[in-house]
Amino acid sequence: DGNFLIAPDGLAVYIPNYINYYSEERGGVNDLDINLSANINDRLYIGATLGCHMVNYSRYSSYFEEDSYGEIYTLNNSYLLDGSGVYFKVGAIFRPFRYSPFKIGVSVHTPTLYRLTDASYASIIGPYGDSFDTRDSDAYGGDLISRFSVRSPWRVNAAMSYTFGRSVALNAEYEYTDPSAMKFTKRTDISFAQNEEISKNLQAQHTFKLGAELSVGNYAVRAGYNHITAPFKKSASKYMYHAALT
């Protein structure tokens, strides 16, 4: 309504007339896999995978404000995550009846064990040459760096399939994993409230899949159903803490 906002100390609140926000993200996760497989009498098929996730991710953002007097406020944030994770998978497909197309499959995925390092800094530049930077070695000790490990949950999968001639194929699949088994461990002097939150809010997760395919000549029709139970407990909650002005 054109009126100034008044802070508790009675002064007018700073009101910007120009705002700009810039954000840039780069990187991701690359995979390197080594696979082995074997076929025993066309009845038992086994396979194993040793894999490595290579993590490299960075994010930079800058928030800028200017008012009618040209006073400028800039807030910069930078974050870098780097590391790797290893995992192992083993699985088998078995045909219990020699002349039947019925198949049973099972697989086990071990937890992925990550060793990660993250580094971050923030800086703010005020209108009168005043600035604060977390990279100030005197005040903050340089970049804010933490080294930690993360363990993902186990994953177990079972499946069955059957084909009728060359026209109809049916399959069913079940997968179990327990996100509440995830865990953070520290390699530097930091604590992880996430472990308590994971244990309190997460639960075992079940995935059910059904699929069918019908082939007629050169055409095929496919249909499927997928149901995934919630990884969160009904009692799960997230608390946001804030400080009130007095």
Coordinates of C-alpha atoms in Angstrom, one line a residue:
D1 CA 0.0 0.0 0.0
G2 CA 3.0 2.3 -0.3
N3 CA 3.7 2.5 3.4
F4 CA 7.1 1.6 4.8
L5 CA 7.5 -1.6 6.8
I6 CA 8.6 -0.9 10.3
A7 CA 11.1 -3.2 12.2
P8 CA 10.8 -3.8 16.0
D9 CA 13.5 -1.1 16.6
G10 CA 11.2 1.5 14.8
L11 CA 13.4 1.9 11.7
A12 CA 12.0 1.4 8.2
V13 CA 12.8 -2.0 6.7
Y14 CA 15.2 -1.9 3.7
I15 CA 13.0 -2.3 0.5
P16 CA 14.8 -3.4 -2.7
N17 CA 13.5 -2.3 -6.1
Y18 CA 15.8 -4.7 -8.1
I19 CA 16.4 -8.3 -7.3
N20 CA 18.4 -10.9 -9.2
Y21 CA 19.1 -14.6 -8.5
Y22 CA 21.6 -16.8 -10.3
S23 CA 22.2 -20.5 -9.8
E24 CA 24.4 -23.0 -11.6
E25 CA 24.7 -26.8 -11.0
R26 CA 27.2 -29.2 -12.6
G27 CA 28.3 -32.8 -12.3
G28 CA 26.5 -35.9 -11.2
V29 CA 27.2 -39.6 -10.7
N30 CA 29.2 -41.8 -13.1
D31 CA 29.2 -45.6 -13.0
L32 CA 31.9 -48.1 -13.7
D33 CA 30.8 -51.8 -13.7
I34 CA 32.6 -55.1 -14.0
N35 CA 30.3 -58.0 -14.9
L36 CA 30.6 -61.8 -14.9
S37 CA 28.0 -64.3 -16.0
A38 CA 27.7 -68.0 -16.6
N39 CA 25.2 -70.5 -18.2
I40 CA 24.9 -74.0 -16.7
N41 CA 23.2 -76.5 -19.0
D42 CA 20.6 -73.9 -20.1
R43 CA 18.9 -74.4 -16.7
L44 CA 20.8 -72.0 -14.4
Y45 CA 22.0 -68.6 -15.4
I46 CA 24.1 -66.6 -12.8
G47 CA 25.7 -63.2 -12.9
A48 CA 27.6 -60.8 -10.7
T49 CA 28.5 -57.1 -10.8
L50 CA 31.1 -55.2 -9.0
G51 CA 30.4 -51.5 -9.4
C52 CA 31.7 -48.1 -8.5
H53 CA 29.8 -44.8 -8.3
M54 CA 32.0 -41.7 -8.9
V55 CA 30.4 -38.6 -7.4
N56 CA 31.3 -35.1 -8.5
Y57 CA 28.7 -32.4 -8.0
S58 CA 29.0 -28.6 -7.6
R59 CA 26.4 -25.8 -7.0
Y60 CA 26.9 -22.1 -7.0
S61 CA 24.3 -19.4 -6.4
S62 CA 24.3 -15.6 -6.1
Y63 CA 21.5 -13.4 -4.7
F64 CA 21.6 -9.7 -5.5
E65 CA 19.5 -6.8 -4.2
E66 CA 19.6 -3.0 -5.0
D67 CA 17.5 -0.2 -3.7
S68 CA 16.6 3.2 -5.2
Y69 CA 19.8 4.7 -3.6
G70 CA 22.0 2.1 -5.4
E71 CA 22.9 0.3 -2.2
I72 CA 23.9 -3.3 -3.1
Y73 CA 23.7 -6.5 -1.1
T74 CA 25.1 -9.7 -2.6
L75 CA 24.9 -13.2 -1.0
N76 CA 27.1 -15.9 -2.6
N77 CA 26.9 -19.6 -1.8
S78 CA 29.1 -22.4 -3.1
Y79 CA 28.9 -26.2 -2.5
L80 CA 31.1 -29.1 -3.7
L81 CA 30.5 -32.8 -3.2
D82 CA 33.2 -35.3 -4.3
G83 CA 33.8 -39.0 -3.6
S84 CA 33.0 -42.5 -4.6
G85 CA 30.9 -45.5 -3.6
V86 CA 31.3 -49.3 -4.2
Y87 CA 28.6 -52.0 -4.4
F88 CA 28.2 -55.6 -5.4
K89 CA 25.2 -57.4 -7.1
V90 CA 24.6 -61.1 -7.6
G91 CA 21.7 -62.8 -9.2
A92 CA 20.4 -66.0 -10.8
I93 CA 17.7 -67.2 -13.1
F94 CA 16.6 -70.9 -12.8
R95 CA 14.4 -73.1 -15.0
P96 CA 13.2 -75.8 -12.5
F97 CA 11.6 -77.9 -15.3
R98 CA 13.7 -78.9 -18.3
Y99 CA 11.0 -78.5 -21.0
S100 CA 9.0 -75.7 -19.3
P101 CA 9.4 -72.0 -20.0
F102 CA 8.7 -71.2 -16.3
K103 CA 11.6 -69.3 -14.8
I104 CA 12.5 -68.1 -11.3
G105 CA 14.9 -65.2 -10.6
V106 CA 16.5 -63.9 -7.5
S107 CA 19.0 -61.1 -6.9
V108 CA 20.7 -59.4 -4.0
H109 CA 22.2 -55.9 -4.1
T110 CA 24.6 -55.1 -1.2
P111 CA 24.6 -51.6 0.3
T112 CA 26.6 -49.0 -1.6
L113 CA 29.3 -47.7 0.6
Y114 CA 30.1 -44.1 -0.1
R115 CA 33.1 -42.1 1.1
L116 CA 32.4 -38.4 0.5
T117 CA 33.8 -35.0 1.1
D118 CA 31.9 -31.8 0.8
A119 CA 33.2 -28.2 1.0
S120 CA 31.2 -25.0 1.1
Y121 CA 31.5 -21.4 1.7
A122 CA 29.2 -18.3 1.9
S123 CA 29.9 -14.6 1.5
I124 CA 27.9 -11.5 1.8
I125 CA 28.8 -8.0 0.5
G126 CA 27.2 -4.9 1.9
P127 CA 26.6 -1.4 0.5
Y128 CA 29.5 0.3 2.4
G129 CA 32.3 -2.0 1.7
D130 CA 31.5 -4.3 4.6
S131 CA 31.7 -8.0 3.8
F132 CA 31.8 -11.3 5.6
D133 CA 33.2 -14.5 4.1
T134 CA 33.4 -17.9 5.7
R135 CA 36.7 -18.5 3.8
D136 CA 38.2 -15.9 6.2
S137 CA 40.9 -18.1 7.8
D138 CA 41.0 -16.0 10.9
A139 CA 37.3 -16.1 11.7
Y140 CA 36.2 -19.5 10.3
G141 CA 39.4 -21.5 9.4
G142 CA 38.9 -21.4 5.6
D143 CA 36.5 -23.6 3.6
L144 CA 33.9 -25.5 5.6
I145 CA 34.9 -29.1 4.9
S146 CA 33.5 -32.3 6.2
R147 CA 34.4 -35.9 5.3
F148 CA 31.9 -38.7 5.9
S149 CA 30.6 -42.1 4.8
V150 CA 27.1 -43.1 3.8
R151 CA 25.7 -46.7 3.6
S152 CA 22.6 -47.3 1.5
P153 CA 20.2 -50.2 2.4
W154 CA 20.3 -53.8 1.2
R155 CA 18.0 -54.7 -1.7
V156 CA 16.5 -58.1 -2.4
N157 CA 14.5 -59.0 -5.5
A158 CA 12.6 -62.1 -6.6
A159 CA 10.7 -62.7 -9.9
M160 CA 8.8 -65.3 -11.9
S161 CA 7.9 -65.5 -15.6
Y162 CA 6.0 -67.8 -17.9
T163 CA 5.4 -67.8 -21.7
F164 CA 2.6 -69.5 -23.6
G165 CA 4.0 -70.3 -27.0
R166 CA 5.2 -67.2 -28.8
S167 CA 2.0 -65.2 -28.1
V168 CA 1.7 -64.5 -24.4
A169 CA 4.3 -63.6 -21.7
L170 CA 3.6 -63.1 -18.0
N171 CA 5.8 -62.0 -15.2
A172 CA 5.7 -61.0 -11.6
E173 CA 8.3 -59.3 -9.4
Y174 CA 8.8 -58.4 -5.8
E175 CA 11.5 -56.3 -4.2
Y176 CA 12.3 -55.5 -0.6
T177 CA 14.5 -52.8 0.8
D178 CA 14.7 -51.0 4.1
P179 CA 15.6 -47.3 3.9
S180 CA 15.7 -47.1 7.7
A181 CA 18.9 -49.1 7.6
M182 CA 20.7 -46.2 5.9
K183 CA 23.5 -44.7 8.0
F184 CA 25.9 -41.8 8.0
T185 CA 29.2 -42.1 9.8
K186 CA 31.8 -39.3 10.3
R187 CA 35.4 -39.1 9.4
T188 CA 35.8 -35.6 10.7
D189 CA 34.5 -33.9 13.9
I190 CA 30.8 -33.7 12.8
S191 CA 27.6 -35.3 14.1
F192 CA 24.7 -36.7 12.1
A193 CA 21.2 -36.0 13.3
Q194 CA 20.1 -37.6 10.1
N195 CA 20.7 -41.1 11.6
E196 CA 18.1 -40.5 14.3
E197 CA 15.7 -39.0 11.8
I198 CA 16.1 -41.9 9.4
S199 CA 15.5 -44.5 12.1
K200 CA 12.5 -42.6 13.5
N201 CA 10.8 -41.7 10.2
L202 CA 11.6 -44.4 7.6
Q203 CA 10.5 -48.0 7.3
A204 CA 10.8 -51.1 5.1
Q205 CA 9.6 -50.6 1.5
H206 CA 8.0 -53.2 -0.7
T207 CA 7.6 -53.1 -4.5
F208 CA 5.2 -55.3 -6.5
K209 CA 5.2 -55.5 -10.3
L210 CA 3.0 -57.4 -12.7
G211 CA 3.4 -57.4 -16.5
A212 CA 1.9 -59.1 -19.5
E213 CA 2.6 -59.0 -23.3
L214 CA 0.4 -60.3 -26.1
S215 CA 1.9 -60.7 -29.6
V216 CA -0.2 -60.9 -32.7
G217 CA 1.7 -61.1 -35.9
N218 CA 4.1 -58.1 -36.1
Y219 CA 2.3 -56.3 -33.3
A220 CA 2.6 -56.5 -29.5
V221 CA 0.5 -55.1 -26.7
R222 CA 2.0 -54.7 -23.2
A223 CA 0.4 -53.9 -19.9
G224 CA 1.9 -53.5 -16.4
Y225 CA 1.1 -52.6 -12.8
N226 CA 3.6 -51.3 -10.3
H227 CA 2.9 -50.7 -6.6
I228 CA 5.5 -49.2 -4.2
T229 CA 4.7 -48.9 -0.5
A230 CA 5.6 -45.6 1.3
P231 CA 9.1 -45.4 2.8
F232 CA 7.8 -43.1 5.5
K233 CA 6.1 -44.2 8.6
K234 CA 2.6 -42.8 9.3
S235 CA 4.1 -41.0 12.3
A236 CA 6.9 -39.4 10.3
S237 CA 7.3 -35.7 10.7
K238 CA 9.7 -32.9 9.9
Y239 CA 10.4 -30.1 12.4
M240 CA 11.6 -26.7 11.3
Y241 CA 13.2 -24.7 14.1
H242 CA 13.2 -20.9 13.9
A243 CA 14.1 -18.0 16.2
A244 CA 11.4 -15.5 17.1
L245 CA 12.0 -11.8 17.3
T246 CA 11.7 -10.4 20.8

